[in-house]
Tab-separated table of C-alpha atoms in Angstrom:
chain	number	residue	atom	x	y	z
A	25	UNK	CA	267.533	-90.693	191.935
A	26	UNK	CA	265.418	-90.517	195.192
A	27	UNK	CA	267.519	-88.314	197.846
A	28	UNK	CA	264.988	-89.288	200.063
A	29	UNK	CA	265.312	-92.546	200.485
A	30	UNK	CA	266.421	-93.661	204.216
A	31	UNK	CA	267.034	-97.224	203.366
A	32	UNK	CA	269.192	-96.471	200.303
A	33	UNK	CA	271.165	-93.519	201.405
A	34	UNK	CA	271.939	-96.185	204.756
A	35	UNK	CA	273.050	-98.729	202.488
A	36	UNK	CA	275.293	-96.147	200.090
A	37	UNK	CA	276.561	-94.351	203.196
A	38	UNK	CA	277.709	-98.246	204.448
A	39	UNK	CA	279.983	-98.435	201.832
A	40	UNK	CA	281.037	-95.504	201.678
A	41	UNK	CA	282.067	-95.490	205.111
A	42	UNK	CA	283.765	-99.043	204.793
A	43	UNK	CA	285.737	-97.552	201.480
A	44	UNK	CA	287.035	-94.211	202.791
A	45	UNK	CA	287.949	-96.009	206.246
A	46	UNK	CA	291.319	-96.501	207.491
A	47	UNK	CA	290.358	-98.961	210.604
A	48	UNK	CA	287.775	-100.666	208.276
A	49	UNK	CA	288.389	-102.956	205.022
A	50	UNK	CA	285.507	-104.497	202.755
A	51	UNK	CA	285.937	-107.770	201.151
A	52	UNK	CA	285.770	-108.518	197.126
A	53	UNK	CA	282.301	-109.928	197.994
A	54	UNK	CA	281.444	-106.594	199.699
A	55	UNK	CA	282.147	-104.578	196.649
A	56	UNK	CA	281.051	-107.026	194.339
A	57	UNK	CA	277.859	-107.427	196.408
A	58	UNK	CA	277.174	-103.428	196.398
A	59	UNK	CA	277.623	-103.473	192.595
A	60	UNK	CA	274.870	-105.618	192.232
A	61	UNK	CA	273.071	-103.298	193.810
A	62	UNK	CA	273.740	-100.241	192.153
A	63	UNK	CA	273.136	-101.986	188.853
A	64	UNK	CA	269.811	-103.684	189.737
A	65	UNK	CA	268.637	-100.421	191.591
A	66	UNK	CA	269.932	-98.256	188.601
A	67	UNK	CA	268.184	-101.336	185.876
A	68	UNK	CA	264.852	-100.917	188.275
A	69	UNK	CA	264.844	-97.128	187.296
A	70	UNK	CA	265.853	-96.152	190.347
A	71	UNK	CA	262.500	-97.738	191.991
A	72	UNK	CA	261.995	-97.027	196.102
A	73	UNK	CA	259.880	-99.371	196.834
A	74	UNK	CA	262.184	-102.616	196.616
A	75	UNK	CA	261.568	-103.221	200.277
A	76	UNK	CA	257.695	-103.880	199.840
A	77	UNK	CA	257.270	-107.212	199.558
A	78	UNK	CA	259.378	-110.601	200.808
A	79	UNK	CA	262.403	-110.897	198.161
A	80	UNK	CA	262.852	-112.402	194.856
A	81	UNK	CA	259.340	-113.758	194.388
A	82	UNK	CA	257.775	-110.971	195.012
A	83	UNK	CA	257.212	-107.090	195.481
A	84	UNK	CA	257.808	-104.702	192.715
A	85	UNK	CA	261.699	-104.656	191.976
A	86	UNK	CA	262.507	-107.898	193.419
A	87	UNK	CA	265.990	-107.898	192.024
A	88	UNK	CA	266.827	-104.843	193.918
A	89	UNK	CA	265.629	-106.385	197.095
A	90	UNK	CA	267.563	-109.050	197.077
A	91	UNK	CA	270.646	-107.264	196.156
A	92	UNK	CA	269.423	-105.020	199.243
A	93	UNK	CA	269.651	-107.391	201.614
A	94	UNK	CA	272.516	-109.217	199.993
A	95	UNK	CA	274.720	-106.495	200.829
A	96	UNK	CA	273.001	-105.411	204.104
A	97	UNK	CA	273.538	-108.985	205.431
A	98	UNK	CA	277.225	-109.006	204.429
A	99	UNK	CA	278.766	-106.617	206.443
A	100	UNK	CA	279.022	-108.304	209.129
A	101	UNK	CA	281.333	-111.070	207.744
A	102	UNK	CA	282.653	-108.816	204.554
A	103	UNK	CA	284.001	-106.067	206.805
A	104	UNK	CA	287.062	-106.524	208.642
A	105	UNK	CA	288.703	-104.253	211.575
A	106	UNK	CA	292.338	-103.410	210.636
A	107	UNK	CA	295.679	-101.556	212.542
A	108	UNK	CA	296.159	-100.009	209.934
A	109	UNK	CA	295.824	-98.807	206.157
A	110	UNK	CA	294.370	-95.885	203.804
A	111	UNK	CA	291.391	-95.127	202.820
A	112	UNK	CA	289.684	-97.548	200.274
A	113	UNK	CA	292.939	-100.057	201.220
A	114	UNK	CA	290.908	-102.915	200.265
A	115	UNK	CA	288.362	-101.374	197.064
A	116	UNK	CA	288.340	-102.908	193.832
């Protein structure tokens, strides 16, 4: 896999974040989301450039894309701020 990635490692270092948390808990969606896009990103061959182009019509791994943005999009509403908990409270 690409190390070098900025837009990957930002979306793995989301969830990771979220998971190991204690203030923060991700939904099922937000896991189930972030699975998708592991497996299309791993089914692509690991292919960086899922960004070029506008989604799931087009662009070279348009599967990943849209699993990209999928998850990207849901943290806003998947995530929620808690008192308290241990890390991964909420994983699946």
């Amino acid at each position: 896999m690409c190390t070098a990635h900025e837009e990957t490692i930002a979306l793995l270092n989301t969830h990771a974040g979220v998971k190991a948390s204690i203030t923060q808990v991700g939904s099922e969606k937000f896991y189930a989301l972030f699975t998708e896009f592991i497996n299309a990103f791993e089914d692509s061959g690991y292919n960086t450039e899922y960004l070029k182009g506008t989604g799931t019509a087009t662009g070279p791994a348009p599967r990943v894309n849209s699993a990209f943005w999928a998850f990207m999009r849901c943290v806003k509403d998947e995530v929620r701020v808690v008192e308290r908990g241990a890390p991964g409270e909420a994983s699946v």
